[in-house]
Each structure stands twice: as C-alpha cells, then as structure tokens.
Amino acid sequence: FSRPTMCPAPVLLLLVCALTWGHPDTNHNRFQDVSYAQPQVHRTMRPSVRPGSKVPDFTLPTLHGSFFGPTKNRDIIFHAQNTQNLFSETMVNHQTSLKKLLELSYEVDSAHYVFLTFSRNARAYARDLKHRFRSAMATLNYNENIQNRLFRRLHFVTKSVQELDAAGLHWLSEVLSEWTYPIPTLNITETTDIAEGAHHTNWSIPCVQATRQVTQYVPFPSTKAYKLKASNCPATHKQGRRFSDKVALLPLSECDAGNTTYTLNFAWSNGASGVIVYPAEGDEPDFLHCEEINACYGVPVGAVSVRYEDAMKLKEKLADGRRLDVVRGHHFGPAIGFLVTYDGKLAQLGLLSFPRFDFYGYLGQWWDYRARLQRKINDYLNPDNTLAGQDNCTQDSANSTELEHHSSSIVVTLFTGREMGPAEKGTINATINMPDYDRMRHIVRRGGSVLIDFALGCPGWGDDQCPPWDRIVQMYVKCTGWEKEQEMGRWITPYHLTNGRWITNYTPLLPLLNATQCVWRLRTDPWIQAPWIPTVRLVVTPMYWAPSHPNVKISNVGQPEDVDALPLQPPVHTPPLQCHHHHHRHRASPLPFRVIPMYTDYFWFNQSYNSYFKPFHFNLKQLLGDEQVQDTRKRVKKVVVETTLTAHGNDNHGCAEFCATEHSWAINHRKPVFYNFTMMSTNSATGCTEYVHSGVQPNQYGTWLYGRNTWCPGEQVAPWVVDLTGGVMHDAKMEYSKMSY
C-alpha cells in the first residue's frame, strides 16, 4: 500500500510551504501498519437498530435506582458480559482493565457506562462488578468524593438482557443480537482408538489472546490443526524439540512469573507452533507478563489463554491417551457492547485490539470531543444543527455558491454528498462562486477566523462500508489570479471508521480567497479500495479559534540579543476547542495581506532530503509597494510561517513515520535566527491515544495506536503557525530576507 509523503506547507503572512516526505513501502521499523477485518454487522438488519438510528427513550433498573436515557449531551457506552465470550469476561475480571477505564474517564463527565449481563443472576453480577470498581478506585487512592463522582457515571443493571427484553426493551437485545461479534475459540478434534479404528469427536472451548499485541505478527494457528502437548516449564531451558510441530499447553503462573517473554521463548525454542496458557486454580485467564503493548514483539509464536477448568479437561484427555489436534477459530455471537451518542443515536464500538476497558475510555474521550465540537458548531456556525444545503457543484463547472449566514458567520459548502473513491480515482472538484472578500476581511480584522469544517462519512451504514487504510486527504484551491493551486487542508483517514469530523484554522491563508470564483479539489490516493463521502465547508466566523499544535515542540536558538522577537508557541499540546468571541470587538487584529508560496511540491524523504530545499528570498519593501517603503516597520505588524508536515518514507536508518525528526528554519543571512520544530511521542506503541481527546478517532480497525511523526490516523493535520516577526524585522535596512530550511 502507498501513502502520502512528508509535507510541510509554510506560509509567511507572507510565506507558504508544502513539503512532503517519503514513500512508506520500505519502512524498516518494529511498528508496521496493519488493517484488520471487522466484526460482522448484518446488512439486512432492521432500520431501527442500524448504526446512526435514533434510540427510543428507555429506563434501566440499576443498583442506584433507575437510569434514564438517552439524554442530550451525554454519551452512554454499554458493555454486555457474556460467559460464552472470554473476551468480554476478561475485560471485567482484571483490576488493571477497570483502573484504566477510571483513569481515562476521570475528567470526561459526559461519558456514562452501563454494564449489562446475559447471566441469570444479574443483581449478583452487578454487585460484584461494583465491588471490583471500588477496589480499583482504592488502589488509585481516589477519595470518597471522587469515588462518588465516578459512580454517578457507572451504572450496574440488575436485570439480565433477557429480562430487559421481556420487559419491553426489545431494541437493546436486538442491537446486541444483530450486531454480532466474533467469539474466539479453540476448535479441538479428539481422536480415540477403538476396535473399529480411530473415532473422532469435535468440540471447542473459549479462548482469548494472551499478549497485548497491537499487531500479532505470528498469530495462533488458525488454518492448520496441530497436535497438543502439555508440559511444565523448567527453571532454565535450552533449545530443543520438546514441542516439535505441536501446540504447547503451559501453566501461566509457573512459566511466566515475572519474566516477560519466558513462556513464548521456551515454547518457540523447543519447536512449538503455538502456545496455550492457563491460570492457577481460582484465577481468571490473563495476559502473559508483557505489561507494555508489543513487549512480546519478536517472538514468532502465537499464544492464547483459556480457563483453568478447560485446561484441566484437556490435560485429563491427554493423560488418558487421547490425541487432541487444535486450531484457532471463531463463531459469531452477541455484540459485547455499543454506544448511544450525545444526540441519541446508535454507534459501534469499533475494534477492541485486546480485552481491556482502555478502548471504552478512549471512546468516552472522543465522543466528548465530538459533543464539544458540535456545541461550538451550533453556537457559532450552524444553529439548525445540520450541514446545511446540498452541493450542486459539478466537476469543473461553475455553479451557484452554497452561501449561508449564521450568527454573522459566512458558511460556504464546498463538498457534500459526493463519493470520493475508485470511480473518481480519488479526486473530486468543485467550482465555487466566492463570498465578498471585503466582508471576509472585515470579520477577520475584528478578531475572527477562517476555518475548514471537514466531516468524513461512508456509504451505507456501519463502519464496515468504510475504506480499510489510513490515507492522506488533501484539499487544494486555485482562485482567479493564481497560476498554481495551493493546499488548504490535510487529513489522514482512519482505518474503517465513519463519523470523523474536525475543524482547522486557516486564517493566515485568507489572501488566497481574494477572488470571485475558486476551483476546489479534494484528493486521496487513486487506488483507494472503497469511497469516502466528505462534507467540507469554508467558514469565516467572528469567533477566535485557537490553532492546535499536537505532537510538536517549537523552540528558537541562536537568536541575536538585539532581536525583539514575539513569543513562540508553547511546547505543549493546545486543545483545539478553545474558541470564543473576542471581548474587544472593535480592536483591529493584524490582517493577512500576502501569501507567498515557498515549498509546495512533494519531496520524498530519504538520506538526501535536506538537499532538495534551496534558500528562499523575499523583500518586504517590494511586497508593500514603493510608495510605502519608508513605513515598512509600521505597516508590517507580523510575519509568520505556516507549515503542514506529515512524515512518511525512509532514509538509510529506516526512519520517517515512526522516528522523531527536527526541522530548522534559519532567517536572514546575517546573525541568523533559528526556529526548530521537534516531533514528540513517536515510536510509542500508544502515542496516538494521547490525542483522542482532541480528535484522533479511537478503536480503528488497524494499528492506529502507534505514535507517529506529526500525524495520527483519523485526524486533521493541523498546520503550525510560528511568529517570525523578530527574525525578519531586525534588519534595519529591510533590503531582503532569506529563509533556509
């Protein structure tokens, strides 16, 4: 598969640059991109229980009284425990899983969690689970006030799913039954020698993966059955053939005590084709002691966990001389959960990469982000709570502009309802009649913002209709008077997920829109397997929308002492939803008056990357015009560089996407000022989870968790805007400036 390359796009308010790095196909890193198949959602399901359909009002009996839903601005995440599904069992049986949910949802007051069960004794299950949560809170040293606050959002239902269905909550049981989920099993063929010959009996037991692998490169055998052999683990082991071409059955407590990869290494070095581990009597199935995600990476053998009772049954049969051949399989059973969003609609959980509540916590964070984003859209951009209007644009043809005025904002619909997929070779175009430029300038001068509102949907319903890979999406604009189109929007698509939405600040690029008509182009890879359906709006609003600088530390070094530079952006992640009306409505803000493209081509990242960029020269006096030469310092209030970067490709060290890089800009030829951009959180197994609260879509059907260099799957690519005024303006003559990258 291919992917975008590393692209900056700097702009001075003044300068713009769009750099692009590399080709992904040769990335030699321990992290690899993988896309997964999805849980099955019946395509013939009734409209009332499809993802996106409205949920009727409901009341659930819980340990704390009745719980009512749906409720506006509150997300409700349901988990349904099923003793036949060891995955769902493992999620609730381990304190580390409960602790992670508490930690991730601690400050997300809009997320509520409802715990259901298929067990007949639902009240006993509810009491036991509440006790487990209370114990987890105690280990986190949460005081009584914090515990009470959290328990107000944890709801333990006292009737089983079957009893709720009998009481009239049919929609709930229908969602769980029709949104089927794969239940992993070990399929066993038992062979017994009898007088008439060999007799074969087939049966299965539930299992769950035994490592916290985001990518299990050598999974437990699923296409060929292998003979099972039980064993203990010696204190030390040597390479041998103890399990030659067999599956090893090993006690977890004996083999894995305090040693991260001992069990897998012992089995693999003795020829095992797979490993089955089981807990001590009275304990629940658990992971191997690979505490960190991918800590078991590099051992080429797959492992699963089973219950103690099932392991004893296997050992008894082996002791009786039976031959057992094992292969991993699955069957589809009831869904383990679903979500009711802040606007009362059904939504899928996505992929839970391993059996922990981490992924429920990420869901709560992300839907809280979506609710906050929607409130801002409702308040400032679109009071009727819709993406207004239909797109009447036709490819390469002028049309009437979809122009609306909401709360003094200008809203122009650029794309809506059109597929961007294989039939379109990943590209769609729209010719738009633009709103009055003087009015847009007036809004920005009074403290407003130029925004791109981008929503990403899929045909049909459900996540399984979405394209499988993380790919770049770029939007370009070419207005009357410009020779070349310029980039004005970049996003990375998620793996197989719908419902994405982001708003990005492009105020410095306002001068690109000084025209009566512009051609907009939205593109992704032409070999995309299935279509996306984007909805894109240009919004010029009186509100101030703080830019976001995720995953980047910006600093300047080597700055002359006589330079009075303005402060740099802080080296922290800025939440993207800090937007408000300016308090000083009549105080003029600096107005973008000129955009200068600097580097706008693709540059493949490799060991020669730096040689592609020649110094860039510009003259402020010429930009202002001869009649204003003497007033340069008064006229130019700010000079910024805007850069959009997404890292992909490889150098001779195999780096780009999963390696940190530093990017330096040097301003002027005498006493140069250096500005450095340093990437953070790369090469981390969970780096992208740190940005779920600000828009990264969680629970994608692929390796979305890995930290990357400047981007994450399922997220906007926010441009960096860095103030260079001090570096440019310190030259008293103002003859010209030189910028080197």
XYZ file of C-alpha atoms in Angstrom:
741
model
C 0.000 0.000 0.000
C 1.068 3.557 -0.520
C 0.634 6.637 1.467
C 1.265 10.366 1.435
C 4.681 11.684 1.872
C 6.114 14.209 4.262
C 4.736 17.588 3.507
C 5.320 20.918 5.051
C 3.280 23.823 3.850
C 4.829 27.155 5.273
C 3.305 30.459 4.843
C 4.526 33.825 5.592
C 1.683 36.102 6.117
C 3.744 36.170 3.889
C 5.160 32.645 3.395
C 3.646 29.304 2.475
C 5.368 25.988 2.062
C 4.153 22.458 1.494
C 6.784 19.810 1.918
C 6.139 16.131 1.565
C 8.159 13.231 2.840
C 8.513 9.908 1.516
C 7.320 6.526 0.485
C 6.064 4.079 3.101
C 6.629 0.744 1.461
C 10.131 0.225 2.868
C 9.712 1.353 6.453
C 12.071 -0.843 8.486
C 10.691 -0.271 11.956
C 9.346 -2.574 14.643
C 5.959 -0.932 14.115
C 4.048 -1.847 10.989
C 0.754 -0.595 9.599
C -1.919 -3.280 9.508
C -5.608 -3.123 8.618
C -7.976 -5.666 10.203
C -11.245 -7.268 9.186
C -14.314 -6.053 11.031
C -16.953 -7.619 13.256
C -19.950 -8.592 11.207
C -22.994 -6.326 11.139
C -25.971 -7.904 9.382
C -26.628 -5.936 6.193
C -30.320 -6.885 6.350
C -30.886 -5.565 9.855
C -33.952 -3.513 10.546
C -33.530 0.255 10.148
C -34.472 0.789 13.800
C -31.271 -0.869 15.020
C -28.800 0.239 12.369
C -25.825 2.399 13.361
C -26.970 6.006 13.218
C -30.610 5.297 14.048
C -32.333 7.069 16.936
C -32.743 5.230 20.223
C -36.163 5.328 21.921
C -36.481 6.603 25.467
C -35.589 3.886 27.969
C -35.355 3.204 31.696
C -32.927 0.680 33.176
C -33.024 -0.720 36.735
C -29.616 -0.322 38.400
C -28.078 -0.678 41.859
C -28.516 3.079 42.293
C -32.096 3.304 41.052
C -33.490 3.957 37.605
C -31.223 5.166 34.820
C -32.941 7.134 32.055
C -31.785 7.696 28.504
C -30.992 8.932 26.029
C -30.040 12.344 27.404
C -28.775 15.297 25.384
C -25.016 15.915 25.614
C -24.405 12.579 27.356
C -22.726 9.586 25.715
C -23.746 6.155 27.006
C -21.386 3.224 26.436
C -22.900 -0.230 27.008
C -20.941 -3.375 27.874
C -22.671 -6.770 27.815
C -20.937 -9.533 29.789
C -21.325 -12.974 28.257
C -19.879 -16.090 29.900
C -19.582 -17.686 26.459
C -17.289 -14.873 25.313
C -13.976 -14.994 27.163
C -13.006 -11.642 25.617
C -15.822 -9.799 27.417
C -15.193 -11.814 30.582
C -11.513 -10.876 30.649
C -12.365 -7.180 30.356
C -14.256 -7.137 33.657
C -12.210 -9.683 35.588
C -8.944 -7.784 35.907
C -8.301 -4.747 38.026
C -5.835 -3.247 35.541
C -8.656 -3.082 33.000
C -11.024 -1.329 35.417
C -8.311 1.079 36.585
C -7.575 2.148 33.023
C -11.234 2.932 32.389
C -11.364 5.034 35.572
C -8.193 6.927 34.661
C -9.288 7.681 31.100
C -12.814 8.748 32.074
C -11.848 10.659 35.213
C -12.394 14.105 33.657
C -14.936 13.152 30.988
C -18.174 13.883 32.799
C -20.266 13.412 29.662
C -19.376 9.698 29.355
C -21.614 7.200 31.173
C -21.017 3.443 31.266
C -23.804 0.864 31.532
C -22.906 -2.716 32.481
C -25.254 -5.457 31.300
C -25.059 -9.230 31.531
C -26.593 -12.272 29.903
C -26.245 -14.089 33.234
C -29.441 -15.100 35.001
C -28.272 -13.658 38.320
C -27.781 -10.111 37.065
C -28.055 -8.463 40.500
C -25.226 -10.585 41.925
C -23.082 -9.774 38.884
C -23.833 -6.061 39.288
C -22.862 -6.095 42.966
C -19.653 -7.995 42.274
C -18.624 -5.640 39.463
C -19.311 -2.568 41.579
C -17.130 -4.056 44.311
C -14.351 -4.606 41.756
C -14.568 -0.978 40.674
C -14.466 0.218 44.279
C -11.308 -1.850 44.859
C -9.754 -0.365 41.725
C -10.553 3.152 42.954
C -8.907 2.362 46.289
C -5.684 1.300 44.557
C -5.756 4.610 42.668
C -6.108 6.451 46.012
C -9.347 8.124 44.959
C -11.056 9.792 47.912
C -14.752 9.409 48.670
C -15.773 12.499 46.702
C -14.008 11.268 43.584
C -15.469 7.793 44.001
C -18.983 9.175 44.319
C -18.442 11.355 41.264
C -17.327 8.356 39.219
C -20.091 6.067 40.486
C -22.626 8.620 39.250
C -21.447 7.663 35.754
C -21.130 3.904 36.298
C -24.470 2.094 36.067
C -24.817 -1.566 37.080
C -28.028 -3.027 35.654
C -29.830 -5.514 37.932
C -31.776 -7.398 35.233
C -30.318 -9.609 32.535
C -30.559 -8.789 28.845
C -33.227 -11.479 28.501
C -35.274 -9.997 31.362
C -34.980 -6.495 29.873
C -36.226 -7.836 26.545
C -39.190 -9.471 28.272
C -39.900 -6.151 29.972
C -40.212 -4.397 26.598
C -36.666 -3.150 25.865
C -36.586 -5.070 22.595
C -34.302 -2.609 20.827
C -31.490 -3.332 23.292
C -31.485 -7.106 22.792
C -31.939 -6.614 19.036
C -28.824 -4.445 18.820
C -26.769 -6.999 20.731
C -28.048 -9.937 18.674
C -27.829 -8.297 15.245
C -24.511 -6.511 15.802
C -22.698 -9.818 16.034
C -19.144 -10.038 17.334
C -16.542 -12.768 16.676
C -16.040 -15.042 19.690
C -12.575 -16.670 19.589
C -12.489 -20.409 20.202
C -10.088 -23.311 20.157
C -11.549 -25.967 17.889
C -10.414 -29.403 19.017
C -10.504 -32.709 17.231
C -10.313 -35.573 19.754
C -9.124 -38.921 18.397
C -9.773 -42.164 20.309
C -8.531 -45.580 19.204
C -11.312 -48.171 19.320
C -11.673 -51.680 17.907
C -13.228 -50.438 14.716
C -10.451 -47.829 14.250
C -9.975 -44.209 15.145
C -13.006 -42.293 16.373
C -13.055 -38.504 16.006
C -15.010 -36.063 18.167
C -15.075 -32.324 17.548
C -15.656 -29.747 20.278
C -14.465 -26.269 21.224
C -13.559 -24.123 24.214
C -13.446 -20.303 24.512
C -10.074 -18.581 24.411
C -8.606 -15.079 24.337
C -5.323 -13.761 23.021
C -2.561 -13.908 25.613
C -0.457 -10.903 24.596
C -1.229 -7.210 24.433
C -0.113 -7.163 20.837
C -1.493 -4.418 18.659
C -0.147 -6.488 15.804
C 0.383 -10.176 16.448
C 2.690 -10.918 13.547
C 2.619 -14.711 14.082
C -0.881 -15.461 15.393
C -2.000 -18.689 16.948
C -2.530 -21.273 14.164
C -5.908 -20.778 12.517
C -5.605 -22.623 9.193
C -3.973 -25.900 10.226
C -4.568 -28.078 13.308
C -1.578 -29.120 15.401
C -1.204 -31.871 17.956
C -1.454 -30.680 21.570
C 1.212 -31.467 24.172
C 1.064 -30.483 27.854
C 4.219 -29.577 29.744
C 5.637 -27.748 32.723
C 8.287 -25.058 32.456
C 11.825 -25.830 33.704
C 13.680 -23.157 35.661
C 16.007 -22.781 32.714
C 15.611 -24.077 29.238
C 17.718 -24.927 26.263
C 16.838 -25.094 22.628
C 15.349 -28.458 21.735
C 12.462 -30.278 20.045
C 10.157 -30.867 23.018
C 7.148 -29.439 21.125
C 8.298 -30.191 17.595
C 5.425 -29.087 15.307
C 2.970 -29.190 18.230
C 0.968 -26.727 20.322
C 2.285 -26.357 23.883
C -0.136 -26.315 26.849
C 1.617 -24.453 29.700
C 0.695 -23.173 33.204
C 0.832 -19.371 33.221
C 1.680 -18.997 36.930
C 4.673 -21.335 36.683
C 6.029 -20.311 33.287
C 5.555 -16.572 33.231
C 6.168 -15.412 36.796
C 7.949 -12.092 36.471
C 9.573 -12.950 33.135
C 8.212 -11.009 30.185
C 8.798 -13.419 27.322
C 9.969 -16.632 29.028
C 6.871 -18.644 28.112
C 6.945 -17.761 24.439
C 10.712 -18.163 24.136
C 10.616 -21.549 25.912
C 7.885 -22.842 23.610
C 9.350 -21.384 20.429
C 12.905 -22.552 21.095
C 11.511 -26.066 21.511
C 9.698 -26.073 18.181
C 6.147 -25.136 19.255
C 3.731 -23.970 16.565
C 1.539 -22.219 19.145
C 1.083 -21.778 22.894
C -1.956 -22.249 25.146
C -1.534 -20.863 28.673
C -3.870 -21.304 31.621
C -4.094 -19.642 35.064
C -3.806 -21.152 38.530
C -6.944 -22.662 40.043
C -9.342 -19.918 41.099
C -7.703 -17.275 38.873
C -9.010 -15.839 35.634
C -7.311 -16.102 32.219
C -4.839 -13.273 31.752
C -2.113 -11.943 29.514
C 1.454 -13.073 29.624
C 3.561 -10.633 31.609
C 4.126 -8.361 28.637
C 2.986 -5.322 30.588
C 3.689 -2.902 27.753
C 1.949 -3.200 24.423
C 4.128 -5.126 21.960
C 6.599 -6.137 24.720
C 6.265 -9.693 23.391
C 7.202 -8.464 19.929
C 9.825 -10.504 18.122
C 8.890 -13.972 19.401
C 7.449 -15.735 16.348
C 4.806 -17.854 18.031
C 1.181 -17.047 18.810
C -0.416 -17.545 22.224
C -3.920 -17.766 23.675
C -5.295 -18.091 27.224
C -8.009 -20.482 28.383
C -9.861 -21.060 31.638
C -8.302 -23.314 34.271
C -11.226 -25.751 34.089
C -10.918 -26.106 30.311
C -7.159 -26.648 30.564
C -7.681 -29.420 33.139
C -10.144 -31.092 30.777
C -7.510 -31.018 28.034
C -4.826 -32.430 30.350
C -7.116 -35.257 31.525
C -7.839 -36.339 27.987
C -4.146 -36.241 27.090
C -3.387 -38.335 30.209
C -5.988 -40.882 29.017
C -4.036 -41.305 25.779
C -6.366 -39.275 23.586
C -4.884 -37.335 20.691
C -6.026 -33.702 20.567
C -5.492 -31.557 17.484
C -6.041 -27.831 17.984
C -6.736 -24.908 15.649
C -7.991 -21.437 16.421
C -11.400 -20.483 15.115
C -14.354 -18.312 15.976
C -18.086 -18.090 15.754
C -20.313 -15.046 15.807
C -22.235 -14.293 18.970
C -23.957 -11.274 20.512
C -22.092 -7.964 20.425
C -20.114 -7.162 23.553
C -21.306 -3.576 23.522
C -22.446 -0.478 21.658
C -22.776 3.244 22.187
C -25.596 5.789 22.312
C -24.153 9.158 21.311
C -24.813 12.599 22.749
C -27.543 13.139 20.139
C -29.306 9.837 20.925
C -28.020 7.736 18.021
C -26.593 4.221 17.925
C -22.870 3.864 17.198
C -20.445 0.959 17.024
C -17.559 0.431 19.429
C -15.006 -0.158 16.690
C -12.176 -2.632 17.177
C -11.046 -3.542 20.689
C -7.460 -4.616 19.988
C -7.208 -6.617 23.207
C -9.596 -7.366 26.107
C -9.234 -4.263 28.248
C -11.523 -1.334 29.025
C -8.902 1.083 27.673
C -10.894 1.239 24.460
C -14.130 2.190 26.237
C -12.231 5.032 27.899
C -10.939 6.247 24.538
C -14.499 6.148 23.183
C -15.718 8.313 26.037
C -12.973 10.852 25.362
C -13.620 11.007 21.631
C -17.392 11.329 21.778
C -16.920 14.015 24.407
C -14.721 15.801 21.846
C -17.457 15.384 19.216
C -20.107 16.756 21.568
C -17.967 19.789 22.430
C -17.222 20.333 18.756
C -20.912 20.129 17.868
C -21.832 22.648 20.558
C -19.328 25.108 19.104
C -20.726 24.492 15.635
C -24.272 25.026 16.916
C -23.353 28.166 18.836
C -21.262 29.941 16.220
C -21.651 28.355 12.827
C -24.843 26.447 12.293
C -27.714 26.938 14.761
C -30.014 24.499 12.941
C -27.610 21.621 13.805
C -27.233 20.452 10.225
C -24.664 20.600 7.496
C -26.940 22.965 5.630
C -27.665 22.868 1.953
C -26.965 20.418 -0.839
C -23.898 20.565 -3.037
C -24.923 21.397 -6.590
C -21.312 21.590 -7.754
C -20.432 19.654 -10.863
C -16.924 18.713 -11.740
C -15.073 21.563 -13.497
C -18.220 23.653 -13.927
C -19.227 26.916 -12.303
C -22.282 26.894 -10.107
C -24.189 28.991 -7.665
C -22.489 29.217 -4.290
C -23.992 27.433 -1.305
C -23.614 30.525 0.860
C -25.228 30.944 4.258
C -25.046 33.483 7.043
C -25.196 32.058 10.560
C -24.647 34.250 13.607
C -22.741 36.737 11.418
C -20.622 33.912 10.024
C -20.130 33.163 6.346
C -20.587 29.470 5.554
C -19.787 28.105 2.088
C -20.472 24.448 1.366
C -17.681 23.157 -0.861
C -18.466 19.437 -0.998
C -21.340 17.343 0.298
C -22.971 14.055 -0.681
C -20.375 13.139 -3.315
C -18.318 9.967 -3.243
C -14.541 10.175 -3.429
C -13.467 6.670 -4.362
C -12.205 4.334 -7.087
C -14.685 5.549 -9.702
C -13.456 9.115 -9.211
C -9.812 7.978 -8.963
C -9.777 9.512 -5.513
C -10.404 13.087 -6.694
C -13.433 15.384 -6.837
C -13.607 19.040 -7.947
C -15.976 21.933 -7.357
C -16.092 25.416 -8.868
C -17.436 27.840 -6.284
C -18.570 31.440 -6.532
C -16.891 33.054 -3.553
C -18.424 35.430 -0.990
C -17.455 39.092 -0.839
C -13.771 39.330 0.079
C -14.118 42.679 1.844
C -16.690 41.161 4.185
C -14.395 38.245 4.967
C -11.549 40.680 5.667
C -13.813 42.707 7.933
C -14.673 39.641 10.025
C -11.029 38.591 10.357
C -9.864 42.134 11.189
C -12.283 42.162 14.112
C -10.711 39.035 15.577
C -12.447 36.331 13.561
C -11.154 33.134 11.963
C -11.103 31.332 8.630
C -11.956 27.667 9.239
C -12.311 24.475 7.240
C -15.037 22.213 8.655
C -14.374 18.679 7.403
C -16.597 15.650 8.049
C -15.851 12.161 6.741
C -18.553 9.580 6.187
C -19.041 6.313 4.297
C -21.742 4.810 2.044
C -24.490 2.791 3.676
C -24.405 2.263 7.407
C -21.796 0.829 9.695
C -18.031 1.037 9.779
C -17.554 -1.966 7.506
C -18.541 0.145 4.482
C -15.532 2.440 5.007
C -12.176 2.094 3.221
C -9.647 -0.002 5.159
C -6.421 2.021 5.095
C -5.062 5.227 6.622
C -4.535 7.550 3.665
C -3.867 11.204 3.166
C -6.642 13.554 2.021
C -5.619 16.960 0.726
C -7.708 19.911 -0.393
C -6.390 22.443 -2.880
C -7.775 25.783 -4.013
C -6.999 27.784 -7.162
C -8.685 31.132 -7.348
C -8.744 33.629 -10.178
C -5.340 35.274 -10.450
C -3.266 32.388 -9.102
C -1.144 30.322 -11.505
C -0.985 27.234 -9.279
C -3.384 25.676 -6.830
C -2.427 25.879 -3.152
C -3.068 23.379 -0.385
C -5.703 24.447 2.139
C -6.483 21.339 4.165
C -4.953 17.982 5.020
C -6.299 14.991 6.917
C -5.350 11.354 7.488
C -8.254 8.946 7.114
C -8.975 6.325 9.794
C -8.933 2.570 9.308
C -12.527 1.558 8.520
C -14.356 4.181 10.639
C -17.076 6.695 9.920
C -18.224 9.729 11.974
C -14.958 11.698 11.747
C -15.186 15.476 11.986
C -12.577 18.188 12.501
C -12.299 21.967 12.245
C -8.954 23.528 11.298
C -7.862 27.165 11.424
C -6.516 28.568 8.133
C -6.788 32.291 8.878
C -3.263 33.102 7.544
C -4.351 31.838 4.102
C -7.207 34.343 3.732
C -5.464 36.183 0.831
C -5.737 33.017 -1.283
C -9.519 33.609 -1.393
C -9.437 37.136 -2.865
C -11.417 36.244 -5.975
C -14.968 35.945 -7.236
C -14.523 32.308 -8.190
C -12.292 29.462 -6.997
C -11.804 25.847 -8.035
C -11.505 23.463 -5.090
C -10.001 19.993 -5.447
C -10.228 17.222 -2.863
C -7.974 14.220 -3.436
C -6.739 10.993 -1.923
C -4.862 8.015 -3.356
C -6.391 6.986 -6.707
C -6.120 3.282 -5.795
C -8.422 3.661 -2.768
C -10.475 0.446 -2.354
C -13.833 1.994 -1.383
C -15.264 5.519 -1.398
C -15.355 8.131 1.320
C -18.147 10.720 1.413
C -16.669 14.018 2.617
C -18.606 17.090 3.648
C -16.467 20.235 3.567
C -17.390 23.800 4.446
C -15.451 27.030 4.405
C -16.412 29.095 7.443
C -15.469 32.707 8.128
C -16.654 33.410 11.642
C -16.371 36.224 14.199
C -15.134 33.739 16.796
C -11.482 33.194 17.529
C -10.485 29.551 17.070
C -7.202 28.654 18.743
C -4.871 26.695 16.446
C -3.705 23.270 17.543
C -0.070 22.150 17.567
C -0.128 18.489 18.579
C 2.934 16.341 18.940
C 5.405 19.191 18.339
C 7.858 21.168 20.418
C 8.876 24.522 18.936
C 11.911 26.470 20.107
C 14.328 29.041 18.768
C 18.099 29.080 19.207
C 20.946 31.317 18.075
C 18.781 34.434 18.180
C 20.725 37.739 18.315
C 20.344 39.679 21.535
C 19.008 42.756 19.734
C 16.073 40.895 18.229
C 12.766 41.670 19.877
C 11.018 38.508 18.748
C 7.457 37.758 19.710
C 6.886 34.673 21.911
C 6.863 31.286 20.253
C 4.008 28.841 20.535
C 4.241 26.977 23.873
C 5.810 23.499 23.632
C 2.603 21.766 24.720
C -0.439 20.336 23.042
C -3.067 23.046 22.636
C -6.666 21.804 22.976
C -8.424 22.505 19.673
C -11.767 23.620 21.064
C -10.675 26.874 22.687
C -12.856 29.222 20.717
C -14.732 32.295 21.809
C -15.897 35.680 20.653
C -13.333 38.406 21.080
C -14.013 40.605 24.091
C -12.613 43.647 22.250
C -14.807 43.502 19.210
C -13.698 46.897 17.875
C -9.975 46.360 18.307
C -8.421 45.537 14.943
C -6.362 42.361 14.643
C -3.415 42.018 12.244
C -4.881 41.235 8.825
C -3.260 38.745 6.432
C -2.406 40.689 3.276
C 0.009 38.490 1.328
C 0.689 34.766 0.968
C 3.991 33.695 -0.601
C 4.276 30.006 -1.544
C 7.715 28.661 -0.667
C 7.928 24.868 -0.988
C 4.791 23.313 -2.402
C 5.989 20.139 -4.128
C 6.359 16.568 -2.889
C 9.766 15.681 -1.551
C 10.445 12.003 -0.910
C 12.077 11.501 2.451
C 15.447 9.787 2.289
C 19.039 10.488 3.302
C 19.192 13.257 0.635
C 16.084 15.051 1.878
C 17.842 18.234 3.044
C 19.432 18.796 -0.352
C 16.044 19.352 -2.008
C 15.457 22.774 -0.458
C 17.186 25.875 -1.731
C 17.199 29.140 0.288
C 14.130 31.277 -0.267
C 14.470 35.082 -0.707
C 11.832 37.778 -0.313
C 11.707 41.573 0.039
C 9.171 43.180 2.360
C 9.519 46.622 0.764
C 8.633 45.299 -2.653
C 5.692 43.420 -1.233
C 4.317 46.600 0.322
C 4.838 48.747 -2.777
C 7.248 51.606 -3.497
C 5.021 54.293 -2.008
C 5.158 52.613 1.408
C 8.897 51.915 1.589
C 9.502 54.345 4.448
C 6.684 52.871 6.523
C 7.705 49.235 6.414
C 8.075 48.774 10.165
C 4.745 50.481 10.811
C 2.906 48.631 8.092
C 4.174 45.123 8.758
C 2.861 44.012 12.129
C 3.560 40.320 11.905
C 5.377 37.793 9.747
C 4.553 34.137 10.237
C 5.464 30.871 8.607
C 2.731 28.271 8.264
C 3.882 24.695 7.774
C 1.964 21.473 7.323
C 4.016 18.316 7.835
C 3.151 14.651 7.550
C 6.052 12.229 7.809
C 6.365 9.068 5.734
C 9.130 7.286 3.924
C 12.597 6.056 4.785
C 16.179 7.169 4.956
C 19.187 4.904 5.355
C 18.140 4.387 9.002
C 14.605 3.310 8.054
C 13.099 6.470 9.552
C 10.263 8.866 8.903
C 6.838 7.762 10.073
C 7.908 6.210 13.377
C 11.036 8.258 14.121
C 11.309 11.711 15.682
C 12.784 14.430 13.486
C 13.831 18.036 13.975
C 13.160 20.727 11.382
C 15.052 24.020 11.463
C 14.350 27.336 9.775
C 17.115 29.947 9.586
C 16.009 33.534 8.997
C 18.320 36.103 7.288
C 21.928 35.825 6.224
C 23.493 37.950 8.979
C 23.169 36.755 12.568
C 20.543 34.202 11.549
C 17.660 33.313 13.835
C 16.914 29.590 14.078
C 13.485 28.102 14.756
C 13.376 24.388 15.498
C 10.408 22.018 15.230
C 10.924 18.805 17.212
C 8.487 15.897 16.880
C 7.295 14.251 20.088
C 5.742 10.888 21.023
C 6.987 8.955 18.003
C 7.969 5.295 18.206
C 5.495 4.798 21.050
C 3.085 1.873 20.992
C 0.241 4.095 22.247
C 1.375 7.564 21.135
C -1.785 8.385 19.169
C -4.053 7.527 22.107
C -2.737 10.688 23.803
C -4.650 12.814 21.276
C -8.051 11.096 21.281
C -9.485 13.912 23.411
C -8.541 16.366 20.656
C -9.855 14.478 17.650
C -7.969 11.237 16.893
C -10.610 8.595 16.204
C -10.149 5.620 18.557
C -10.773 1.917 18.064
C -9.921 1.896 14.379
C -9.627 -1.405 12.530
C -5.857 -1.187 12.211
C -2.704 -0.096 14.021
C -3.999 3.355 14.929
C -2.438 3.392 18.409
C 1.185 3.790 17.332
C 2.723 7.237 17.809
C 3.816 8.776 14.514
C 5.897 11.663 13.289
C 3.476 14.655 13.122
C 0.255 12.728 12.435
C -2.164 10.020 13.526
C -4.710 8.018 11.513
C -8.174 9.534 11.782
C -7.142 13.122 12.485
C -6.724 16.521 10.925
C -3.194 17.630 10.159
C -3.077 20.960 11.947
C -0.670 23.498 10.422
C 1.997 25.059 12.603
C 1.944 28.842 12.628
C 5.147 30.329 14.065
C 5.772 34.033 14.523
C 8.975 35.073 12.716
C 8.485 38.807 13.070
C 11.564 39.346 15.191
C 13.795 37.322 12.899
C 12.661 39.187 9.771
C 12.276 42.723 11.121
C 15.574 43.093 12.977
C 17.365 44.123 9.763
C 17.171 47.933 9.853
C 17.569 48.302 6.080
C 14.841 45.791 5.299
C 16.546 45.107 1.967
C 15.586 41.456 1.790
C 15.228 38.355 3.888
C 16.493 34.858 3.313
C 14.900 31.761 4.754
C 16.689 28.406 4.776
C 15.082 25.086 5.680
